[in-house]
Amino acid sequence: MKTIAILGFGNVGQNLAKLFNDAGYRVIVCSKSGDAGKGEYLSMNYLEGINAADAVALAVPYQVLTELLAPLAKHLAGKTVIDCTNPLNDDWSPLLLGQETSAAEQIGKLLPDAKVIKAFNTIFADVMPKKHHDREGKKITAFVAGDDLSAKNNILALAKNIGFAPLDVGPLSAARYLEAMAHLNIQIAVGQQGGTQAAFIYHQGN
Ligand SMILES: NC(=O)c1ccc[n+]([C@@H]2O[C@H](COP(=O)([O-])OP(=O)(O)OC[C@H]3O[C@@H](n4cnc5c(N)ncnc54)[C@H](OP(=O)(O)O)[C@@H]3O)[C@@H](O)[C@H]2O)c1
């Protein structure tokens, strides 16, 4: 996996673009105009970027994905799609999908021929820059869920290469738990005024 198209160039898109680029991946920033990120990265419209990439990272609001991806679905066939989204309302409260699905699984239904992998949704954009990765000697955990083992291994390697501690949490359906973790993260950060410098470290004892 060499070339990664990033859909969305907001808080998450900008940080992932820098991390991927610094780790040696070829980054294409995709936006409606095709101009986002120009000067710093390759920038294209969605269709051009998807066609030129091996993997596509979703860094846009979950609620816009159906409209955005439905016309692009056939171009995403066979590609790895990294779902970084969280199902949120505009006020960051959880968009409840029930207990039997997740944003990632819904995206999988929308893109049946793509290899959807959930990753990076539990990491606040504010702590994505490298200087925030070291937490008293431990790295921030990047939880990764997906059904396609080869695609998931690529994203576990990507997570490691950009400086996180990757952890395979199993099938795509485990995204239900990862999305709930993100809701908890937001609740502590915003609801409890804990702030967005917080990060999950999963310590596996022996
Ligand atoms: N912020 C975090 O800490 C964090 C952490 C993990 C995961 N996430 C998830 O990552 C995703 C991106 O979050 P973010 O904080 O980066 O959001 P953001 O800063 O608001 O950026 C969203 C991006 O999506 C684009 N966008 C908005 N509406 C769109 C539409 N209708 N069609 C196409 N593109 C549209 C925006 O482009 P324009 O500016 O041109 O509209 C912008 O580039 C969300 O799903 C969020 O839940 C966020």
JSON list of C-alpha atoms in Angstrom, two decimals, residues 112-202:
[
{"chain": "A", "resi": 112, "resn": "PRO", "atom": "CA", "xyz": [-19.86, -3.99, -0.68]},
{"chain": "A", "resi": 113, "resn": "ASP", "atom": "CA", "xyz": [-16.80, -4.52, -2.88]},
{"chain": "A", "resi": 114, "resn": "ALA", "atom": "CA", "xyz": [-14.41, -2.42, -0.81]},
{"chain": "A", "resi": 115, "resn": "LYS", "atom": "CA", "xyz": [-12.32, -3.64, 2.12]},
{"chain": "A", "resi": 116, "resn": "VAL", "atom": "CA", "xyz": [-13.54, -1.45, 4.96]},
{"chain": "A", "resi": 117, "resn": "ILE", "atom": "CA", "xyz": [-11.25, -1.14, 7.96]},
{"chain": "A", "resi": 118, "resn": "LYS", "atom": "CA", "xyz": [-12.08, 0.89, 11.06]},
{"chain": "A", "resi": 119, "resn": "ALA", "atom": "CA", "xyz": [-9.11, 2.82, 12.42]},
{"chain": "A", "resi": 120, "resn": "PHE", "atom": "CA", "xyz": [-8.07, 6.08, 14.11]},
{"chain": "A", "resi": 121, "resn": "ASN", "atom": "CA", "xyz": [-11.62, 7.00, 15.21]},
{"chain": "A", "resi": 122, "resn": "THR", "atom": "CA", "xyz": [-10.68, 6.79, 18.91]},
{"chain": "A", "resi": 123, "resn": "ILE", "atom": "CA", "xyz": [-7.75, 9.21, 18.56]},
{"chain": "A", "resi": 124, "resn": "PHE", "atom": "CA", "xyz": [-8.54, 12.91, 18.95]},
{"chain": "A", "resi": 125, "resn": "ALA", "atom": "CA", "xyz": [-7.19, 15.04, 16.11]},
{"chain": "A", "resi": 126, "resn": "ASP", "atom": "CA", "xyz": [-5.53, 17.20, 18.78]},
{"chain": "A", "resi": 127, "resn": "VAL", "atom": "CA", "xyz": [-3.21, 14.33, 19.76]},
{"chain": "A", "resi": 128, "resn": "MET", "atom": "CA", "xyz": [-2.50, 13.02, 16.26]},
{"chain": "A", "resi": 129, "resn": "PRO", "atom": "CA", "xyz": [0.65, 15.18, 15.79]},
{"chain": "A", "resi": 130, "resn": "LYS", "atom": "CA", "xyz": [3.76, 13.15, 16.59]},
{"chain": "A", "resi": 131, "resn": "LYS", "atom": "CA", "xyz": [4.77, 15.29, 19.57]},
{"chain": "A", "resi": 132, "resn": "HIS", "atom": "CA", "xyz": [1.70, 13.99, 21.45]},
{"chain": "A", "resi": 133, "resn": "HIS", "atom": "CA", "xyz": [2.25, 10.27, 20.80]},
{"chain": "A", "resi": 134, "resn": "ASP", "atom": "CA", "xyz": [4.57, 9.51, 23.69]},
{"chain": "A", "resi": 135, "resn": "ARG", "atom": "CA", "xyz": [2.60, 9.06, 26.90]},
{"chain": "A", "resi": 136, "resn": "GLU", "atom": "CA", "xyz": [5.12, 8.51, 29.68]},
{"chain": "A", "resi": 137, "resn": "GLY", "atom": "CA", "xyz": [6.89, 5.91, 27.54]},
{"chain": "A", "resi": 138, "resn": "LYS", "atom": "CA", "xyz": [3.76, 4.36, 26.03]},
{"chain": "A", "resi": 139, "resn": "LYS", "atom": "CA", "xyz": [2.38, 5.12, 22.60]},
{"chain": "A", "resi": 140, "resn": "ILE", "atom": "CA", "xyz": [-1.24, 5.94, 21.87]},
{"chain": "A", "resi": 141, "resn": "THR", "atom": "CA", "xyz": [-3.16, 2.81, 20.88]},
{"chain": "A", "resi": 142, "resn": "ALA", "atom": "CA", "xyz": [-4.60, 2.64, 17.36]},
{"chain": "A", "resi": 143, "resn": "PHE", "atom": "CA", "xyz": [-7.43, 0.11, 17.47]},
{"chain": "A", "resi": 144, "resn": "VAL", "atom": "CA", "xyz": [-8.04, -1.54, 14.10]},
{"chain": "A", "resi": 145, "resn": "ALA", "atom": "CA", "xyz": [-11.09, -3.63, 13.11]},
{"chain": "A", "resi": 146, "resn": "GLY", "atom": "CA", "xyz": [-11.88, -5.30, 9.80]},
{"chain": "A", "resi": 147, "resn": "ASP", "atom": "CA", "xyz": [-12.85, -8.49, 8.03]},
{"chain": "A", "resi": 148, "resn": "ASP", "atom": "CA", "xyz": [-10.25, -8.54, 5.24]},
{"chain": "A", "resi": 149, "resn": "LEU", "atom": "CA", "xyz": [-7.08, -9.79, 6.91]},
{"chain": "A", "resi": 150, "resn": "SER", "atom": "CA", "xyz": [-4.65, -8.56, 4.29]},
{"chain": "A", "resi": 151, "resn": "ALA", "atom": "CA", "xyz": [-6.16, -5.06, 4.26]},
{"chain": "A", "resi": 152, "resn": "LYS", "atom": "CA", "xyz": [-6.26, -5.01, 8.05]},
{"chain": "A", "resi": 153, "resn": "ASN", "atom": "CA", "xyz": [-2.58, -6.00, 8.25]},
{"chain": "A", "resi": 154, "resn": "ASN", "atom": "CA", "xyz": [-1.75, -3.11, 5.93]},
{"chain": "A", "resi": 155, "resn": "ILE", "atom": "CA", "xyz": [-3.56, -0.68, 8.22]},
{"chain": "A", "resi": 156, "resn": "LEU", "atom": "CA", "xyz": [-1.96, -2.17, 11.34]},
{"chain": "A", "resi": 157, "resn": "ALA", "atom": "CA", "xyz": [1.42, -1.59, 9.65]},
{"chain": "A", "resi": 158, "resn": "LEU", "atom": "CA", "xyz": [0.35, 1.93, 8.64]},
{"chain": "A", "resi": 159, "resn": "ALA", "atom": "CA", "xyz": [-0.66, 2.72, 12.23]},
{"chain": "A", "resi": 160, "resn": "LYS", "atom": "CA", "xyz": [2.73, 1.51, 13.47]},
{"chain": "A", "resi": 161, "resn": "ASN", "atom": "CA", "xyz": [4.65, 3.38, 10.77]},
{"chain": "A", "resi": 162, "resn": "ILE", "atom": "CA", "xyz": [3.00, 6.68, 11.71]},
{"chain": "A", "resi": 163, "resn": "GLY", "atom": "CA", "xyz": [3.85, 6.27, 15.37]},
{"chain": "A", "resi": 164, "resn": "PHE", "atom": "CA", "xyz": [0.90, 4.62, 17.13]},
{"chain": "A", "resi": 165, "resn": "ALA", "atom": "CA", "xyz": [0.73, 1.27, 18.91]},
{"chain": "A", "resi": 166, "resn": "PRO", "atom": "CA", "xyz": [-1.52, -0.81, 16.64]},
{"chain": "A", "resi": 167, "resn": "LEU", "atom": "CA", "xyz": [-3.96, -3.32, 18.10]},
{"chain": "A", "resi": 168, "resn": "ASP", "atom": "CA", "xyz": [-6.09, -5.72, 16.06]},
{"chain": "A", "resi": 169, "resn": "VAL", "atom": "CA", "xyz": [-9.51, -5.84, 17.73]},
{"chain": "A", "resi": 170, "resn": "GLY", "atom": "CA", "xyz": [-11.04, -8.36, 15.35]},
{"chain": "A", "resi": 171, "resn": "PRO", "atom": "CA", "xyz": [-13.83, -8.19, 12.77]},
{"chain": "A", "resi": 172, "resn": "LEU", "atom": "CA", "xyz": [-15.45, -5.06, 11.39]},
{"chain": "A", "resi": 173, "resn": "SER", "atom": "CA", "xyz": [-18.38, -5.58, 13.78]},
{"chain": "A", "resi": 174, "resn": "ALA", "atom": "CA", "xyz": [-15.97, -4.66, 16.63]},
{"chain": "A", "resi": 175, "resn": "ALA", "atom": "CA", "xyz": [-16.28, -1.11, 15.26]},
{"chain": "A", "resi": 176, "resn": "ARG", "atom": "CA", "xyz": [-19.44, -0.99, 17.41]},
{"chain": "A", "resi": 177, "resn": "TYR", "atom": "CA", "xyz": [-17.17, -0.97, 20.46]},
{"chain": "A", "resi": 178, "resn": "LEU", "atom": "CA", "xyz": [-14.64, 1.44, 18.92]},
{"chain": "A", "resi": 179, "resn": "GLU", "atom": "CA", "xyz": [-17.37, 3.93, 18.08]},
{"chain": "A", "resi": 180, "resn": "ALA", "atom": "CA", "xyz": [-18.73, 3.65, 21.62]},
{"chain": "A", "resi": 181, "resn": "MET", "atom": "CA", "xyz": [-15.18, 4.33, 22.89]},
{"chain": "A", "resi": 182, "resn": "ALA", "atom": "CA", "xyz": [-15.08, 7.49, 20.80]},
{"chain": "A", "resi": 183, "resn": "HIS", "atom": "CA", "xyz": [-18.41, 8.60, 22.28]},
{"chain": "A", "resi": 184, "resn": "LEU", "atom": "CA", "xyz": [-16.94, 8.00, 25.75]},
{"chain": "A", "resi": 185, "resn": "ASN", "atom": "CA", "xyz": [-13.82, 9.97, 24.77]},
{"chain": "A", "resi": 186, "resn": "ILE", "atom": "CA", "xyz": [-15.99, 12.92, 23.71]},
{"chain": "A", "resi": 187, "resn": "GLN", "atom": "CA", "xyz": [-18.16, 12.64, 26.82]},
{"chain": "A", "resi": 188, "resn": "ILE", "atom": "CA", "xyz": [-15.10, 12.87, 29.07]},
{"chain": "A", "resi": 189, "resn": "ALA", "atom": "CA", "xyz": [-13.44, 15.59, 26.96]},
{"chain": "A", "resi": 190, "resn": "VAL", "atom": "CA", "xyz": [-16.46, 17.81, 26.44]},
{"chain": "A", "resi": 191, "resn": "GLY", "atom": "CA", "xyz": [-19.18, 16.67, 28.87]},
{"chain": "A", "resi": 192, "resn": "GLN", "atom": "CA", "xyz": [-16.75, 16.45, 31.78]},
{"chain": "A", "resi": 193, "resn": "GLN", "atom": "CA", "xyz": [-14.41, 19.19, 30.51]},
{"chain": "A", "resi": 194, "resn": "GLY", "atom": "CA", "xyz": [-11.51, 16.74, 30.42]},
{"chain": "A", "resi": 195, "resn": "GLY", "atom": "CA", "xyz": [-10.18, 18.20, 27.18]},
{"chain": "A", "resi": 196, "resn": "THR", "atom": "CA", "xyz": [-9.05, 16.71, 23.91]},
{"chain": "A", "resi": 197, "resn": "GLN", "atom": "CA", "xyz": [-5.43, 16.02, 24.87]},
{"chain": "A", "resi": 198, "resn": "ALA", "atom": "CA", "xyz": [-6.53, 12.64, 26.22]},
{"chain": "A", "resi": 199, "resn": "ALA", "atom": "CA", "xyz": [-5.75, 9.34, 24.51]},
{"chain": "A", "resi": 200, "resn": "PHE", "atom": "CA", "xyz": [-6.43, 5.65, 25.01]},
{"chain": "A", "resi": 201, "resn": "ILE", "atom": "CA", "xyz": [-3.46, 3.43, 25.94]},
{"chain": "A", "resi": 202, "resn": "TYR", "atom": "CA", "xyz": [-4.34, -0.27, 25.98]}
]
